[in-house]
Amino acid sequence: ELVITRDDVRSDEIIALLDAHLTLMRSLSPPESTHALDLEGLRGSDITFWRAEIAEKLVGCGALKALADNAGEIKSMHTAAVHRGKGVAAALLLHVMATARERGYKKLFLETGSQPGFKPARQLYLNHGFTECPPFADYILDPNSVFMTINL
């Protein structure tokens, strides 16, 4: 059974998972197109961060950043390599979306990569109703980025 709980982004295991996330992002995108938050950024007051566990073992994480105008941005979605394809990301995404609705958010946004390695992520978001959109917040048009949104 998958259990999703809030996390303060301070344990060694969550830091190791986020290091794996950053390493993967940097292997797929040029540095100027890697928009993952660092640890301090993920500990910010505008961020809610979750861990996903199966049998008390960390298998994934995700975050929700508060934006202006009753909107949010999905950040740092990552599933440990050995647990991909088991529905971890979908469960985290649904949890983030439910939290955003509970907060009264009207829209959710995200940025992901345009490279082939990001196709499973793009497909996950499309399968849950997200559509491509122009850059939002402080992002700029970037051929290495795909911007997506959903009305909640």
Coordinates of N, CA and C in Angstrom, one line a residue:
E1 N 0.8 -1.2 0.0 CA 0.0 0.0 0.0 C 0.9 1.2 0.0
L2 N 0.5 2.2 -0.9 CA 1.3 3.4 -1.0 C 0.8 4.4 0.1
V3 N 1.7 5.0 0.9 CA 1.3 6.0 1.9 C 2.0 7.3 1.5
I4 N 1.3 8.4 1.5 CA 1.8 9.7 1.2 C 1.7 10.6 2.4
T5 N 2.8 11.2 2.8 CA 2.8 12.0 4.0 C 3.7 13.3 3.8
R6 N 3.4 14.3 4.5 CA 4.2 15.5 4.5 C 5.6 15.2 4.9
D7 N 6.6 16.0 4.4 CA 8.0 15.8 4.7 C 8.7 17.1 4.8
D8 N 9.7 17.2 5.8 CA 10.4 18.5 6.0 C 11.6 18.7 5.1
V9 N 11.9 17.7 4.3 CA 13.1 17.7 3.4 C 14.4 17.8 4.1
R10 N 14.5 17.0 5.2 CA 15.7 17.1 6.0 C 16.4 15.7 6.2
S11 N 15.7 14.6 5.9 CA 16.3 13.3 6.2 C 17.3 12.9 5.1
D12 N 18.2 12.1 5.5 CA 19.3 11.7 4.5 C 18.6 10.9 3.3
E13 N 17.6 10.1 3.6 CA 17.0 9.4 2.5 C 16.2 10.3 1.5
I14 N 15.6 11.3 2.0 CA 14.9 12.2 1.0 C 15.9 13.0 0.3
I15 N 17.0 13.4 0.9 CA 18.0 14.2 0.3 C 18.7 13.3 -0.8
A16 N 18.9 12.1 -0.5 CA 19.5 11.2 -1.5 C 18.5 11.0 -2.7
L17 N 17.2 10.9 -2.5 CA 16.2 10.8 -3.6 C 16.2 12.0 -4.4
L18 N 16.3 13.2 -3.8 CA 16.3 14.5 -4.5 C 17.6 14.6 -5.3
D19 N 18.7 14.1 -4.7 CA 20.0 14.1 -5.5 C 19.9 13.3 -6.7
A20 N 19.2 12.1 -6.6 CA 19.0 11.3 -7.8 C 18.1 12.0 -8.8
H21 N 17.1 12.7 -8.3 CA 16.2 13.5 -9.2 C 17.0 14.6 -9.9
L22 N 17.8 15.3 -9.2 CA 18.6 16.4 -9.9 C 19.6 15.8 -10.9
T23 N 20.2 14.7 -10.5 CA 21.2 14.0 -11.4 C 20.5 13.6 -12.7
L24 N 19.3 13.0 -12.6 CA 18.5 12.7 -13.8 C 18.1 13.9 -14.6
M25 N 17.6 14.9 -13.9 CA 17.2 16.1 -14.7 C 18.4 16.7 -15.4
R26 N 19.6 16.8 -14.8 CA 20.8 17.3 -15.4 C 21.3 16.5 -16.5
S27 N 21.0 15.2 -16.5 CA 21.5 14.3 -17.5 C 20.6 14.4 -18.8
L28 N 19.4 15.0 -18.6 CA 18.4 15.1 -19.7 C 18.3 16.5 -20.3
S29 N 18.7 17.5 -19.5 CA 18.5 18.9 -19.9 C 19.7 19.7 -19.7
P30 N 20.0 20.7 -20.5 CA 21.1 21.6 -20.3 C 20.9 22.4 -19.0
P31 N 22.0 22.9 -18.4 CA 21.9 23.5 -17.0 C 20.9 24.7 -17.0
E32 N 20.8 25.5 -18.0 CA 19.9 26.6 -18.0 C 18.5 26.2 -18.1
S33 N 18.2 25.0 -18.5 CA 16.9 24.5 -18.6 C 16.5 23.5 -17.5
T34 N 17.3 23.4 -16.5 CA 17.0 22.5 -15.3 C 16.4 23.4 -14.3
H35 N 15.1 23.3 -14.0 CA 14.4 24.2 -13.1 C 14.0 23.6 -11.8
A36 N 14.7 22.5 -11.4 CA 14.4 21.8 -10.1 C 14.9 22.8 -9.0
L37 N 14.1 22.8 -7.9 CA 14.4 23.6 -6.7 C 15.5 22.9 -5.9
D38 N 16.4 23.6 -5.3 CA 17.4 23.0 -4.4 C 16.7 22.8 -3.0
L39 N 17.5 22.2 -2.1 CA 16.9 21.8 -0.8 C 16.3 23.0 -0.1
E40 N 17.0 24.1 0.0 CA 16.4 25.3 0.7 C 15.1 25.7 0.0
G41 N 15.1 25.7 -1.3 CA 13.9 26.1 -2.1 C 12.8 25.2 -1.7
L42 N 13.0 23.9 -1.6 CA 12.0 22.9 -1.2 C 11.5 23.1 0.2
R43 N 12.3 23.7 1.0 CA 11.9 23.9 2.5 C 11.2 25.3 2.6
G44 N 11.0 26.0 1.6 CA 10.4 27.4 1.6 C 9.0 27.3 2.1
S45 N 8.5 28.5 2.6 CA 7.2 28.6 3.2 C 6.1 28.5 2.1
D46 N 6.5 28.7 0.8 CA 5.5 28.6 -0.3 C 5.4 27.2 -0.8
I47 N 6.1 26.2 -0.2 CA 6.2 24.8 -0.7 C 5.6 23.9 0.3
T48 N 4.8 22.9 -0.2 CA 4.4 21.8 0.5 C 5.0 20.6 -0.1
F49 N 5.7 19.8 0.6 CA 6.5 18.6 0.1 C 6.0 17.3 0.7
W50 N 5.8 16.3 -0.2 CA 5.4 15.0 0.3 C 6.4 13.9 -0.1
R51 N 6.4 12.9 0.7 CA 7.1 11.6 0.5 C 6.1 10.5 0.2
A52 N 6.4 9.6 -0.6 CA 5.6 8.4 -0.9 C 6.4 7.2 -0.4
E53 N 5.7 6.3 0.3 CA 6.3 5.1 0.9 C 5.5 3.9 0.6
I54 N 6.2 2.8 0.3 CA 5.6 1.5 0.3 C 6.3 0.6 1.3
A55 N 5.5 0.0 2.2 CA 6.1 -0.8 3.3 C 7.2 0.0 4.1
E56 N 6.9 1.3 4.3 CA 7.8 2.2 5.0 C 9.2 2.4 4.3
K57 N 9.2 2.2 3.0 CA 10.4 2.4 2.2 C 10.1 3.6 1.3
L58 N 10.9 4.6 1.2 CA 10.7 5.8 0.4 C 10.8 5.4 -1.1
V59 N 9.7 5.7 -1.8 CA 9.7 5.3 -3.3 C 9.5 6.6 -4.2
G60 N 9.1 7.7 -3.6 CA 8.9 8.9 -4.5 C 8.6 10.1 -3.6
C61 N 8.5 11.2 -4.4 CA 8.3 12.5 -3.7 C 7.6 13.5 -4.7
G62 N 7.1 14.5 -4.2 CA 6.5 15.6 -5.0 C 6.2 16.8 -4.2
A63 N 6.0 17.9 -4.8 CA 5.8 19.2 -4.1 C 4.8 20.1 -4.8
L64 N 4.2 21.0 -4.0 CA 3.3 22.0 -4.5 C 3.8 23.3 -4.1
K65 N 4.0 24.2 -5.1 CA 4.4 25.6 -4.8 C 3.2 26.5 -5.0
A66 N 3.0 27.4 -4.0 CA 1.9 28.3 -4.1 C 2.3 29.4 -5.1
L67 N 1.4 29.8 -6.0 CA 1.6 30.9 -6.9 C 0.5 31.9 -6.7
A68 N 0.7 33.1 -7.3 CA -0.3 34.1 -7.1 C -1.6 33.7 -7.8
D69 N -2.7 34.4 -7.4 CA -4.0 34.2 -8.1 C -4.6 32.8 -7.9
N70 N -4.5 32.3 -6.7 CA -5.1 31.0 -6.5 C -4.7 29.9 -7.4
A71 N -3.4 29.8 -7.6 CA -2.8 28.8 -8.5 C -1.6 28.2 -7.8
G72 N -1.2 27.0 -8.4 CA -0.1 26.3 -7.8 C 0.8 25.7 -8.9
E73 N 2.0 25.4 -8.5 CA 2.9 24.7 -9.5 C 3.4 23.4 -8.9
I74 N 3.4 22.4 -9.7 CA 3.9 21.1 -9.3 C 5.4 21.1 -9.4
K75 N 6.1 20.7 -8.4 CA 7.6 20.7 -8.4 C 8.1 19.3 -7.9
S76 N 9.3 19.0 -8.3 CA 10.1 17.9 -7.8 C 9.3 16.6 -7.7
M77 N 8.6 16.3 -8.8 CA 7.9 14.9 -8.9 C 9.0 13.9 -9.2
H78 N 9.2 12.9 -8.4 CA 10.2 11.9 -8.7 C 9.8 10.6 -8.1
T79 N 10.0 9.5 -8.9 CA 9.8 8.2 -8.4 C 11.2 7.5 -8.5
A80 N 11.6 6.8 -7.4 CA 12.8 6.0 -7.4 C 12.8 5.0 -8.6
A81 N 13.9 4.9 -9.3 CA 14.0 4.1 -10.5 C 13.4 2.7 -10.4
V82 N 13.7 2.0 -9.3 CA 13.2 0.7 -9.2 C 11.7 0.6 -9.0
H83 N 11.0 1.7 -8.7 CA 9.6 1.7 -8.5 C 8.8 2.4 -9.6
R84 N 9.4 2.7 -10.7 CA 8.7 3.4 -11.8 C 7.8 2.3 -12.4
G85 N 6.7 2.8 -12.9 CA 5.7 2.0 -13.6 C 4.7 1.3 -12.6
K86 N 4.8 1.7 -11.4 CA 3.9 1.0 -10.3 C 2.8 2.0 -9.9
G87 N 2.6 3.1 -10.5 CA 1.6 4.0 -10.1 C 1.9 5.0 -9.0
V88 N 3.2 5.1 -8.6 CA 3.6 6.0 -7.6 C 3.4 7.5 -8.0
A89 N 3.9 7.8 -9.2 CA 3.8 9.2 -9.7 C 2.3 9.6 -9.9
A90 N 1.5 8.7 -10.4 CA 0.1 9.0 -10.6 C -0.6 9.3 -9.2
A91 N -0.3 8.5 -8.2 CA -0.8 8.7 -6.9 C -0.4 10.0 -6.3
L92 N 0.9 10.3 -6.4 CA 1.4 11.6 -5.9 C 0.7 12.7 -6.7
L93 N 0.6 12.6 -8.0 CA -0.1 13.7 -8.8 C -1.5 13.9 -8.3
L94 N -2.3 12.8 -8.1 CA -3.6 12.9 -7.6 C -3.7 13.6 -6.2
H95 N -2.7 13.2 -5.4 CA -2.7 13.8 -4.0 C -2.4 15.3 -4.1
V96 N -1.5 15.7 -4.9 CA -1.2 17.2 -5.1 C -2.4 17.9 -5.7
M97 N -3.0 17.3 -6.7 CA -4.2 17.9 -7.3 C -5.3 18.1 -6.2
A98 N -5.5 17.1 -5.4 CA -6.6 17.1 -4.4 C -6.3 18.2 -3.4
T99 N -5.0 18.3 -3.0 CA -4.6 19.4 -2.0 C -4.8 20.7 -2.6
A100 N -4.5 20.9 -3.9 CA -4.7 22.2 -4.5 C -6.2 22.6 -4.6
R101 N -7.0 21.6 -4.8 CA -8.5 21.8 -4.8 C -9.0 22.2 -3.4
E102 N -8.5 21.5 -2.4 CA -8.8 21.8 -1.0 C -8.5 23.3 -0.7
R103 N -7.3 23.7 -1.2 CA -6.9 25.1 -0.9 C -7.6 26.1 -1.8
G104 N -8.5 25.7 -2.6 CA -9.2 26.6 -3.5 C -8.5 27.1 -4.7
Y105 N -7.4 26.4 -5.1 CA -6.7 26.8 -6.3 C -7.6 26.6 -7.5
K106 N -7.5 27.5 -8.4 CA -8.3 27.3 -9.7 C -7.5 26.7 -10.8
K107 N -6.1 26.8 -10.7 CA -5.3 26.2 -11.8 C -4.0 25.6 -11.2
L108 N -3.5 24.6 -11.8 CA -2.2 24.1 -11.5 C -1.3 24.2 -12.8
F109 N -0.1 24.4 -12.6 CA 0.9 24.5 -13.7 C 2.1 23.6 -13.4
L110 N 2.9 23.3 -14.4 CA 4.1 22.6 -14.2 C 5.0 22.8 -15.4
E111 N 6.3 22.6 -15.2 CA 7.3 22.7 -16.3 C 8.0 21.3 -16.2
T112 N 8.1 20.7 -17.4 CA 8.8 19.5 -17.6 C 9.7 19.6 -18.9
G113 N 10.5 18.6 -19.1 CA 11.4 18.6 -20.2 C 10.7 18.2 -21.5
S114 N 11.3 18.7 -22.6 CA 10.8 18.4 -24.0 C 11.6 17.2 -24.6
Q115 N 12.6 16.7 -23.9 CA 13.5 15.7 -24.4 C 12.7 14.3 -24.3
P116 N 13.2 13.3 -25.1 CA 12.5 12.0 -25.1 C 12.5 11.4 -23.7
G117 N 13.5 11.6 -22.9 CA 13.5 11.0 -21.5 C 12.4 11.5 -20.6
F118 N 11.7 12.6 -21.0 CA 10.6 13.2 -20.2 C 9.2 12.7 -20.8
K119 N 9.2 11.9 -21.8 CA 8.0 11.5 -22.4 C 7.0 10.8 -21.4
P120 N 7.5 9.9 -20.6 CA 6.6 9.3 -19.6 C 6.0 10.3 -18.7
A121 N 6.7 11.3 -18.3 CA 6.2 12.4 -17.4 C 5.1 13.2 -18.2
R122 N 5.4 13.6 -19.4 CA 4.5 14.4 -20.2 C 3.2 13.6 -20.4
Q123 N 3.3 12.3 -20.6 CA 2.2 11.4 -20.8 C 1.3 11.3 -19.6
L124 N 2.0 11.2 -18.4 CA 1.3 11.1 -17.1 C 0.4 12.3 -17.0
Y125 N 1.0 13.5 -17.2 CA 0.2 14.8 -17.0 C -0.9 14.8 -18.1
L126 N -0.7 14.5 -19.3 CA -1.7 14.5 -20.3 C -2.9 13.5 -19.9
N127 N -2.5 12.4 -19.4 CA -3.5 11.4 -19.0 C -4.4 11.9 -17.9
H128 N -3.9 12.9 -17.1 CA -4.7 13.4 -16.0 C -5.3 14.8 -16.3
G129 N -5.3 15.1 -17.6 CA -6.1 16.3 -18.0 C -5.3 17.6 -18.2
F130 N -4.0 17.5 -18.0 CA -3.1 18.7 -18.3 C -3.0 18.9 -19.8
T131 N -2.9 20.2 -20.2 CA -2.6 20.5 -21.5 C -1.5 21.5 -21.6
E132 N -0.8 21.5 -22.8 CA 0.3 22.5 -22.9 C -0.2 23.9 -22.9
C133 N 0.7 24.8 -22.4 CA 0.4 26.2 -22.2 C 1.6 27.0 -22.4
P134 N 1.5 28.3 -22.5 CA 2.7 29.2 -22.6 C 3.4 29.2 -21.3
P135 N 4.7 29.7 -21.2 CA 5.4 29.8 -20.0 C 4.6 30.6 -19.0
F136 N 4.7 30.3 -17.7 CA 4.0 30.9 -16.6 C 5.0 31.4 -15.6
A137 N 4.5 32.2 -14.6 CA 5.3 32.7 -13.5 C 6.5 33.4 -14.1
D138 N 7.7 32.9 -13.6 CA 9.0 33.6 -14.1 C 9.7 32.8 -15.2
Y139 N 9.0 31.8 -15.7 CA 9.6 31.0 -16.8 C 9.6 31.8 -18.1
I140 N 10.5 31.4 -19.0 CA 10.6 32.0 -20.3 C 10.5 30.9 -21.3
L141 N 10.1 31.2 -22.6 CA 10.0 30.2 -23.6 C 11.4 29.6 -23.8
D142 N 11.4 28.2 -23.8 CA 12.6 27.5 -23.8 C 12.3 26.2 -24.6
P143 N 13.1 25.9 -25.7 CA 12.8 24.7 -26.5 C 13.0 23.4 -25.7
N144 N 13.7 23.5 -24.5 CA 14.0 22.3 -23.7 C 12.9 22.1 -22.6
S145 N 11.9 23.0 -22.6 CA 10.8 23.0 -21.6 C 9.5 22.8 -22.3
V146 N 8.6 22.1 -21.6 CA 7.2 22.0 -21.9 C 6.4 22.5 -20.7
F147 N 5.5 23.4 -20.9 CA 4.7 24.0 -19.9 C 3.3 23.4 -20.0
M148 N 2.7 23.1 -18.8 CA 1.4 22.5 -18.9 C 0.6 23.1 -17.7
T149 N -0.8 23.0 -17.9 CA -1.7 23.5 -16.9 C -3.0 22.7 -16.9
I150 N -3.7 22.8 -15.9 CA -5.0 22.2 -15.8 C -5.9 23.2 -14.9
N151 N -7.2 23.3 -15.3 CA -8.2 24.0 -14.5 C -8.7 23.0 -13.5
L152 N -8.8 23.4 -12.3 CA -9.3 22.5 -11.2 C -10.7 22.7 -11.0

